[in-house]
Short mmCIF file of C-alpha atoms and ligand atoms in Angstrom, two decimals:
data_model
loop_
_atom_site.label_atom_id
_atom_site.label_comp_id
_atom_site.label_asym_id
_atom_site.label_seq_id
_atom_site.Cartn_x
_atom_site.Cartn_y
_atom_site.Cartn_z
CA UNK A 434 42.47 20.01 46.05
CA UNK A 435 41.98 17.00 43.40
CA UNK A 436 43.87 13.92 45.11
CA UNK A 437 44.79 10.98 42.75
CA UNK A 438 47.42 8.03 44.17
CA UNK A 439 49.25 8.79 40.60
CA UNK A 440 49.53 12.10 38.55
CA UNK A 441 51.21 11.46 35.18
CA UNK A 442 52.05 14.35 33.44
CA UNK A 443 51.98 13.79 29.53
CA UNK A 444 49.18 12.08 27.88
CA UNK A 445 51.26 11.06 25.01
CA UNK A 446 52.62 7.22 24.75
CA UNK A 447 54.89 7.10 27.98
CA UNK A 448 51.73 9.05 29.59
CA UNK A 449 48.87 6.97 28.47
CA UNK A 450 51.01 3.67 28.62
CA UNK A 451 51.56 4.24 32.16
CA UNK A 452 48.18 5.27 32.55
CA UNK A 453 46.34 1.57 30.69
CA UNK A 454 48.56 -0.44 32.93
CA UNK A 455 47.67 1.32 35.99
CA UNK A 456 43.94 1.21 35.09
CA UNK A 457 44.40 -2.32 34.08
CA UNK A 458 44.58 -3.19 37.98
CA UNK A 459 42.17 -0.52 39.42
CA UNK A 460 44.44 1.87 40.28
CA UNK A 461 43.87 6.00 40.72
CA UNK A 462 45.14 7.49 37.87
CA UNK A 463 44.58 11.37 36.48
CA UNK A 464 46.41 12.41 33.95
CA UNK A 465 47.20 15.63 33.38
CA UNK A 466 48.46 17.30 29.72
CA UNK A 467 48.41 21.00 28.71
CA UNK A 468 47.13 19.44 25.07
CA UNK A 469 43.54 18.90 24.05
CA UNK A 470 43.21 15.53 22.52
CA UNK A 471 43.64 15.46 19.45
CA UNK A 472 46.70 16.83 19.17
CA UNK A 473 49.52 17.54 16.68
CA UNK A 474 52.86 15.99 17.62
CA UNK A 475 55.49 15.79 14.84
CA UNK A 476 56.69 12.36 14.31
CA UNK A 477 56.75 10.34 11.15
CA UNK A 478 54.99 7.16 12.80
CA UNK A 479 56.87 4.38 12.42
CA UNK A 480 55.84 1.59 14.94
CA UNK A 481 57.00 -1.65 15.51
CA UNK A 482 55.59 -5.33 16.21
CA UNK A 483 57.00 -5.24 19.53
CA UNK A 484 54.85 -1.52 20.24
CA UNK A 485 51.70 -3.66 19.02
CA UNK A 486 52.72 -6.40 21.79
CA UNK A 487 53.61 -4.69 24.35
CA UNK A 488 50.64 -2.63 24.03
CA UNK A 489 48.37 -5.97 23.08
CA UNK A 490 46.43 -5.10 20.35
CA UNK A 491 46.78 -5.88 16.52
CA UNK A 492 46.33 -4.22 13.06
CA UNK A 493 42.83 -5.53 12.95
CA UNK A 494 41.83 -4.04 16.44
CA UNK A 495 43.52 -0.56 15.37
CA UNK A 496 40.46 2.02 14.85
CA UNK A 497 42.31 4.04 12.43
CA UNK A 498 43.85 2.95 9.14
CA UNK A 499 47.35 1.28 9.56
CA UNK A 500 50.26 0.28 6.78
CA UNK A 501 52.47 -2.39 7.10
CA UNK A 502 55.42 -0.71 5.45
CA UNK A 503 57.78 -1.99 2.73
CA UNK A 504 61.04 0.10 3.55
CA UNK A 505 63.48 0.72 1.39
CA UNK A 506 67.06 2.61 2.96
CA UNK A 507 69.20 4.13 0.95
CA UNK A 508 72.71 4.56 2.90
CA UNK A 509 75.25 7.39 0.71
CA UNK A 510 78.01 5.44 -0.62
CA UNK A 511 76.19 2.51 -1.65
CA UNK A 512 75.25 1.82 -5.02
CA UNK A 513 72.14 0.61 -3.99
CA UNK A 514 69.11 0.24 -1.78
CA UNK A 515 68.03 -2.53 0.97
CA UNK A 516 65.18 -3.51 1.94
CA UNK A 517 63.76 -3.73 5.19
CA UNK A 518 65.05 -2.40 8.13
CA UNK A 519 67.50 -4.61 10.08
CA UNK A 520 65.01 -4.63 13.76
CA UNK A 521 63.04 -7.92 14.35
CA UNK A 522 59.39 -7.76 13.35
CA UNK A 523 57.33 -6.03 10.89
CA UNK A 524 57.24 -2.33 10.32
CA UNK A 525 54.01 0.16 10.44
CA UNK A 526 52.91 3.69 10.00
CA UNK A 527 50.85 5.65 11.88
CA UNK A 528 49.60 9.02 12.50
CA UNK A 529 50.25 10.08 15.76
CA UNK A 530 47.40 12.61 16.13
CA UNK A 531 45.22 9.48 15.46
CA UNK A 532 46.89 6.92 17.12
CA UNK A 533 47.73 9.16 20.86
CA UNK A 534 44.12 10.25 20.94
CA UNK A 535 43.63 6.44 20.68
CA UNK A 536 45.94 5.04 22.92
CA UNK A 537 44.75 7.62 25.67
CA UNK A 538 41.30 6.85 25.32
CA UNK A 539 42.10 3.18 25.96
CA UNK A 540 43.43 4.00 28.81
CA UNK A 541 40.96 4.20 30.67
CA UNK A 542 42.24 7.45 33.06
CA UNK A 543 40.50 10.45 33.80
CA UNK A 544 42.69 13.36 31.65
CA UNK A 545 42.66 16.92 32.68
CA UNK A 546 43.59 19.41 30.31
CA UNK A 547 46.02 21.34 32.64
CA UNK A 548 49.55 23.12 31.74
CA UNK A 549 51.92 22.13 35.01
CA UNK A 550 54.06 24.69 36.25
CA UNK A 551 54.61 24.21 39.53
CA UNK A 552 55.61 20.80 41.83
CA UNK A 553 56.17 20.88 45.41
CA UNK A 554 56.78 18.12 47.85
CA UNK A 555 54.61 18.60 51.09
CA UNK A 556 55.53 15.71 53.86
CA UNK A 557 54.93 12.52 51.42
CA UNK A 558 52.53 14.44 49.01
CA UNK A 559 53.57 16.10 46.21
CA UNK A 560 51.14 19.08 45.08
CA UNK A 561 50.94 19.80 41.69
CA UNK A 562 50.11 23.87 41.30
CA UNK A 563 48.34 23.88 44.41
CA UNK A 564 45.37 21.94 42.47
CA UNK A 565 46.62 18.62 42.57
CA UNK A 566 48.29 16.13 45.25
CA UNK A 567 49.23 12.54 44.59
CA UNK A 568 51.78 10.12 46.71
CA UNK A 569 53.06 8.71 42.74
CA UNK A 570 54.21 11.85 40.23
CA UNK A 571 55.23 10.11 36.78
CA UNK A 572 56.95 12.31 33.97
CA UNK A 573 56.01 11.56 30.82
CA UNK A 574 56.05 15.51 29.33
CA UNK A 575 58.23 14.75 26.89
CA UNK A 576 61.40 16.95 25.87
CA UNK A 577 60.47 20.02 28.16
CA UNK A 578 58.78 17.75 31.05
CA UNK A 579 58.60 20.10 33.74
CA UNK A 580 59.47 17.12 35.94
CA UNK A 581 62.75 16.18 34.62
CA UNK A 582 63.15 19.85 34.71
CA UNK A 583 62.70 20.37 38.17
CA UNK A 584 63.67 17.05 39.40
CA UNK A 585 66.59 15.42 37.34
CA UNK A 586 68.23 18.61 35.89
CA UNK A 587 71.07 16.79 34.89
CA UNK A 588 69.74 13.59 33.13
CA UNK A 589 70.66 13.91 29.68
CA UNK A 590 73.54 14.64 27.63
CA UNK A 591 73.64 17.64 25.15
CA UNK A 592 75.33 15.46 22.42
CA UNK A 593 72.15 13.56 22.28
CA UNK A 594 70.20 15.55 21.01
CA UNK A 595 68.48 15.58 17.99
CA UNK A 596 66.99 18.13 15.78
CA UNK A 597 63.96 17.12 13.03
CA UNK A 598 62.28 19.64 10.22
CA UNK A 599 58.89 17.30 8.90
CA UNK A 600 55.46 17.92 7.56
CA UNK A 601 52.71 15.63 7.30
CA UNK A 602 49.89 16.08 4.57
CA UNK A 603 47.17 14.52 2.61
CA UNK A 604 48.98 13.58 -0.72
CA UNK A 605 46.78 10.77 -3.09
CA UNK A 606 49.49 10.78 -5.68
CA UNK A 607 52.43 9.34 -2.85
CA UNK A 608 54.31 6.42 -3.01
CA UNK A 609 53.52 2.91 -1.20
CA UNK A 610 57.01 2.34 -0.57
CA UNK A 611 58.37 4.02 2.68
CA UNK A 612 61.72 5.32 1.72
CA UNK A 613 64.76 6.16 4.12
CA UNK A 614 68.17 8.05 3.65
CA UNK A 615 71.02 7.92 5.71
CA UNK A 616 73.49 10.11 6.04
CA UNK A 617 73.18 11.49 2.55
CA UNK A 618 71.36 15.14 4.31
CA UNK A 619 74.18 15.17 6.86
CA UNK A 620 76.54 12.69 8.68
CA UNK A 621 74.61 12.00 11.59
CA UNK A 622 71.37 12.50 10.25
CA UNK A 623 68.35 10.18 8.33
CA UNK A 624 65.86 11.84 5.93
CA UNK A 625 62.11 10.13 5.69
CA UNK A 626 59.25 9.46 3.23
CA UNK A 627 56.62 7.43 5.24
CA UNK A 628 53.86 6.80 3.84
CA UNK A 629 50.53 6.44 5.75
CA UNK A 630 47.63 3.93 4.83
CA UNK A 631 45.02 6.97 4.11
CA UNK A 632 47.00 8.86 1.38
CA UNK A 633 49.37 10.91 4.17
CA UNK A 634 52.46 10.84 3.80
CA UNK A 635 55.13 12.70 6.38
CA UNK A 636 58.74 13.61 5.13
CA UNK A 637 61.11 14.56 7.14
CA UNK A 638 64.87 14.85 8.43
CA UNK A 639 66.31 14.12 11.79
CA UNK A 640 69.68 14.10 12.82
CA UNK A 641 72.39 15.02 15.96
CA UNK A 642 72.46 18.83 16.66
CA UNK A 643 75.97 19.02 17.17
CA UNK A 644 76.69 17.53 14.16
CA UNK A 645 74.70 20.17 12.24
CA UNK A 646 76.67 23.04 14.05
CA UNK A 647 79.66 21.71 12.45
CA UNK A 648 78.69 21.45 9.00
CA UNK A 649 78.90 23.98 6.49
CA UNK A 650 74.74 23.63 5.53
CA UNK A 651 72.37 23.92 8.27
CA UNK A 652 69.32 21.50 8.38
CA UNK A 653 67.27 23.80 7.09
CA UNK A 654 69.24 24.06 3.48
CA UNK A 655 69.94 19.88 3.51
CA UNK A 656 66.24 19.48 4.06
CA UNK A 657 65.70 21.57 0.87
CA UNK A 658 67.68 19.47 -0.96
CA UNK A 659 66.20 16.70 0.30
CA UNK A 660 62.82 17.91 -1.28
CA UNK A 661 64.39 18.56 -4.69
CA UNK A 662 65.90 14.73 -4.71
CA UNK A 663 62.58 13.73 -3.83
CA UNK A 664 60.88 15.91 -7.05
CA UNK A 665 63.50 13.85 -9.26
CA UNK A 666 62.72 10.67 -7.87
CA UNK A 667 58.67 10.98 -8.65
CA UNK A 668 58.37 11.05 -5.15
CA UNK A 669 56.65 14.80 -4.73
CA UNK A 670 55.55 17.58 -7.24
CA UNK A 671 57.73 20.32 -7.51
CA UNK A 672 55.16 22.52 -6.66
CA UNK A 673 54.50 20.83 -3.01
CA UNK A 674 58.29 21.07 -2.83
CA UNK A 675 58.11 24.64 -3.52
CA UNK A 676 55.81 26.03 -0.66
CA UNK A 677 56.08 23.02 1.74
CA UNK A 678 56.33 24.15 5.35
CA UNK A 679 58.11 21.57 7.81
CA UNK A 680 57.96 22.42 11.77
CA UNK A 681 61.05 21.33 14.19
CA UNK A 682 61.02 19.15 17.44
CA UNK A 683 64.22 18.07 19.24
CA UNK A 684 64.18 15.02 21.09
CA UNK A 685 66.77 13.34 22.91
CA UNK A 686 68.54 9.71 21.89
CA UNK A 687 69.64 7.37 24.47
CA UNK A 688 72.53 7.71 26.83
CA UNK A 689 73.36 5.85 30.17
CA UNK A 690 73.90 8.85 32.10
CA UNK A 691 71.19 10.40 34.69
CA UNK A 692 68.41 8.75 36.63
CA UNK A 693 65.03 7.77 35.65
CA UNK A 694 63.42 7.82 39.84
CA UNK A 695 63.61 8.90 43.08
CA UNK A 696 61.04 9.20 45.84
CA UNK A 697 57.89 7.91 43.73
CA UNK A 698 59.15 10.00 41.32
CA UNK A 699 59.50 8.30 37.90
CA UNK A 700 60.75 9.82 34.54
CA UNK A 701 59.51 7.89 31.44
CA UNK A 702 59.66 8.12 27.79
CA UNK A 703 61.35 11.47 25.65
CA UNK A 704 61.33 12.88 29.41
CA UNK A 705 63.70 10.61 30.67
CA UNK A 706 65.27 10.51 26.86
CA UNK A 707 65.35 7.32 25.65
CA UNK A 708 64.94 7.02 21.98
CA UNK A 709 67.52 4.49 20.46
CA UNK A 710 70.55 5.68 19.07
CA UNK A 711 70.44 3.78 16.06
CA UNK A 712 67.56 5.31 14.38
CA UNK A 713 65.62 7.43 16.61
CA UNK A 714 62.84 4.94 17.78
CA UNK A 715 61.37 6.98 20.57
CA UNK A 716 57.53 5.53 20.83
CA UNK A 717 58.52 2.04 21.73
CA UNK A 718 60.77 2.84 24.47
CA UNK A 719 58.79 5.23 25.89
CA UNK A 720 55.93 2.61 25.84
CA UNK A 721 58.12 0.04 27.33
CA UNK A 722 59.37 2.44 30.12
CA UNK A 723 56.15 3.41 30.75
CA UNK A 724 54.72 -0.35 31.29
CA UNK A 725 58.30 -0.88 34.15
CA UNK A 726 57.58 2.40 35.64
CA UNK A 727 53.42 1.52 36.08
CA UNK A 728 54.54 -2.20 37.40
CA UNK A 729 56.79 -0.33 39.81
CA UNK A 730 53.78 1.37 41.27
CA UNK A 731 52.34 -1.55 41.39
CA UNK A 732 54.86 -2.94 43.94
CA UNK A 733 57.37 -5.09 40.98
CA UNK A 734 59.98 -3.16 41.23
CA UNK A 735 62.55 -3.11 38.06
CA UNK A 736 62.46 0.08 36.43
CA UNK A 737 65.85 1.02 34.98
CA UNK A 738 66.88 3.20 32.27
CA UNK A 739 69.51 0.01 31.06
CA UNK A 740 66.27 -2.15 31.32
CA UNK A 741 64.76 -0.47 28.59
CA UNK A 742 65.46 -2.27 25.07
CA UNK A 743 67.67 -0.10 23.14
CA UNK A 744 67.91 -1.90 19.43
CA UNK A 745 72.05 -1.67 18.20
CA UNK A 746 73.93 -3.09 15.62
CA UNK A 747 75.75 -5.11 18.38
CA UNK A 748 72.53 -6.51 19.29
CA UNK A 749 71.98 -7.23 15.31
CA UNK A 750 75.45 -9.21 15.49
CA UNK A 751 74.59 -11.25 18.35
CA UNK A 752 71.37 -11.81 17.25
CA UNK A 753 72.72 -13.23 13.40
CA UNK A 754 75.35 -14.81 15.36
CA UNK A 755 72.69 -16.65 17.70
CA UNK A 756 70.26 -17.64 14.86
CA UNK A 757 73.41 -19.09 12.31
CA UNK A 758 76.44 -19.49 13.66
CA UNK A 759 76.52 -21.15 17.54
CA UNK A 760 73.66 -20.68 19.28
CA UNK A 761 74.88 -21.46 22.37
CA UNK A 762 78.24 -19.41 22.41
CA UNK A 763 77.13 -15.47 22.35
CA UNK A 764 75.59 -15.03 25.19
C1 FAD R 923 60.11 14.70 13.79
C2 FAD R 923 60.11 13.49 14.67
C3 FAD R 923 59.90 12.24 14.10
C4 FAD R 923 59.86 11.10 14.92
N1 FAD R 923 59.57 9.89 14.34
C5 FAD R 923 59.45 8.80 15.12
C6 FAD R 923 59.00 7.57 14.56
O1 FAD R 923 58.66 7.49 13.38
N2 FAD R 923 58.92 6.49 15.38
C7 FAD R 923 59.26 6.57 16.70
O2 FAD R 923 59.21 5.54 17.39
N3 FAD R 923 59.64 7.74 17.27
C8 FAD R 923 59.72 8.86 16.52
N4 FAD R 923 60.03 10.05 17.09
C9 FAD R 923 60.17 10.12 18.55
C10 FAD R 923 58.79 10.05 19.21
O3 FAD R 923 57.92 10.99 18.61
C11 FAD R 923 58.88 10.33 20.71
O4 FAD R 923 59.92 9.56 21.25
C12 FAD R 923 57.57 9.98 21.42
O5 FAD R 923 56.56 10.88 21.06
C13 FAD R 923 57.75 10.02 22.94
O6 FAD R 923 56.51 9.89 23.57
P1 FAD R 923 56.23 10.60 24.98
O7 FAD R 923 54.89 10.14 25.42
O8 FAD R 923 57.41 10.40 25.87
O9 FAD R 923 56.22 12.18 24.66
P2 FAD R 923 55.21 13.05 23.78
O10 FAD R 923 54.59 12.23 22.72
O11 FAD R 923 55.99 14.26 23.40
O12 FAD R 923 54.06 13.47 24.80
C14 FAD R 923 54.30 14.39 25.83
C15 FAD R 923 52.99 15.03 26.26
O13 FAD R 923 53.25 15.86 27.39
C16 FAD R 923 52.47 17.02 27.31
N5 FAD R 923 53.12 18.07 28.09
C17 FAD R 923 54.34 18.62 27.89
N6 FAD R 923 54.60 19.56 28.82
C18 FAD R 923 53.52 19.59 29.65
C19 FAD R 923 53.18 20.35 30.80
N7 FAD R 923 54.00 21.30 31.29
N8 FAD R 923 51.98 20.12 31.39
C20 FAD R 923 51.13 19.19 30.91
N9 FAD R 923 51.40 18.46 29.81
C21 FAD R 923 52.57 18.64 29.18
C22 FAD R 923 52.43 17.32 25.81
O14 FAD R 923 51.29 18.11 25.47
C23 FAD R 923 52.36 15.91 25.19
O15 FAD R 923 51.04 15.50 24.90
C24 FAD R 923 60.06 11.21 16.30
C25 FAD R 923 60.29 12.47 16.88
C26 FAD R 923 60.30 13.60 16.07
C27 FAD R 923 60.50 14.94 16.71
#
């Protein structure tokens, strides 16, 4: 049996965050992910200044190429478009096959390609399909973590969950500006045109599951139309539009309910569901998580699922009202 003080399962962010930290102070780390690296995980890559701090490293040290993103959002009812994206810092795209084969090969940790199944505990050992024992177990699977499944059944909420339709492609002729539409493809949803530094560029369409049950069009039929309004924008040919082929991933937004650890146990990233409500930012919290739950091993305890920065439009009010109207009144 392989032996490691910490088993993380999930190489992705949460996984491979974890993993840096731990590495960072000599620690025993395997990780363990059914993937082989590269992989293909659907996202559109949008990353923030605070990913590229917490994770210390800057666009010049990034390997791959890297856009600093001019957004422009287009919210239904209003007559016309802002720009920018009301979150502190700058704004970047990435692609995630790129940048997770990165970050994990930062990190430093051995990685086993391995598809968990099974986790028993065994005195203060916990064996990981009779092949693996560690006295740490961090989950960092993502939406179907076979942690969270077997040890925090309960920990998220059903109306958090959201359902996505994207596809990411080489396409020279795309547009430099990264466009974003809310609520105009459904009422709790956001469609996407990001694109990437290389001549990629992802669209796609997120938004709440339940709220798609109750509509009249599914998200299959407002994604369509989303490709059509894209064709008479200039954005995409209508050809592309024609025979494009998105893939789905649901992911889970933010909600106080559930627990995040137990027993040396610790739940990080989309396993522990943490993406902000606001507008679906799921790598930076699962990168933050990942950096409490790794301290926590360390012995600085602190790991919380309420510790983990979840951007709002409350915070956006306190933090206007802080910079111009009394800065030492909002607490
Ligand atoms: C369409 C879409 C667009 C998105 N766009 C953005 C965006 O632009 N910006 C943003 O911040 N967030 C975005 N998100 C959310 C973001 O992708 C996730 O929050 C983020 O990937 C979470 O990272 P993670 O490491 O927790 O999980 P993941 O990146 O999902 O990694 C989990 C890893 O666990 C492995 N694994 C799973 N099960 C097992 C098992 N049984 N055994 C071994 N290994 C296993 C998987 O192979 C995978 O490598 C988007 C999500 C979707 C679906």
């Amino acid at each position: 049996m392989r032996h490691a003080e910490t088993i993380i399962i999930g190489g992705g962010p949460a996984g491979s965050s974890c993993a840096w930290k731990l590495r960072q102070r000599g620690h025993d780390v395997l990780i363990l992910d059914k993937a082989e690296f590269p992989r293909l995980k659907l996202c559109a890559g949008w990353i923030t200044t605070k990913v590229m701090q917490d994770l210390q490293f800057s666009q010049d040290d990034y390997p791959h190429p890297i856009l600093k993103l001019q957004i422009h959002s287009h919210i239904k009812g209003l007559p016309f478009s802002l720009r920018g994206l009301p979150t502190p810092g700058d704004n970047y795209s990435i692609r995630r096959v790129e940048f997770d084969h990165w970050l994990l090969h930062r990190s430093d940790a051995e990685t086993i390609q391995h598809t968990v199944k099974t986790i028993r505990r065994d005195g203060d050992l916990y064996i990981v399909d009779d092949q693996f024992s560690c006295r740490n177990l961090v989950g960092a699977g993502g939406t179907s973590c076979p942690i969270r499944r077997n040890f925090f059944p309960d920990n998220r909420r059903k109306f958090r969950q959201v359902v996505t339709l994207e596809h990411e492609f080489e396409y020279p002729d795309r547009a430099d500006i990264c466009h974003l539409y809310f609520r105009h493809y459904g009422a709790k949803a956001y469609a996407w045109y990001f694109p990437k530094a290389d001549g990629f560029v992802n669209i796609g369409l997120g938004g709440k599951a339940n709220a798609y049950k109750m509509s009249e069009k599914n998200i299959h039929q407002h994604f369509k139309s989303f490709l059509f309004d894209l064709v008479e924008q200039g954005l995409l040919d209508r050809q592309t539009a024609e025979n494009f082929h998105s893939t789905g991933h649901p992911y889970y937004l933010y909600s106080d309910h559930g627990e995040v650890k137990k027993d040396r146990i610790y739940l990080i990233g989309d396993a522990a569901g943490l993406a902000t409500v606001d507008l679906g930012e799921g790598i930076g919290p699962a990168i933050e998580s990942a950096l409490m739950a790794a301290d926590e091993i360390l012995g600085s305890p602190g790991y919380m699922k309420n510790a983990v920065t979840q951007f709002s439009t409350a915070g956006l009010a306190q933090r206007l009202a802080r910079r111009f109207i009394a800065p030492k009144a909002v607490q």
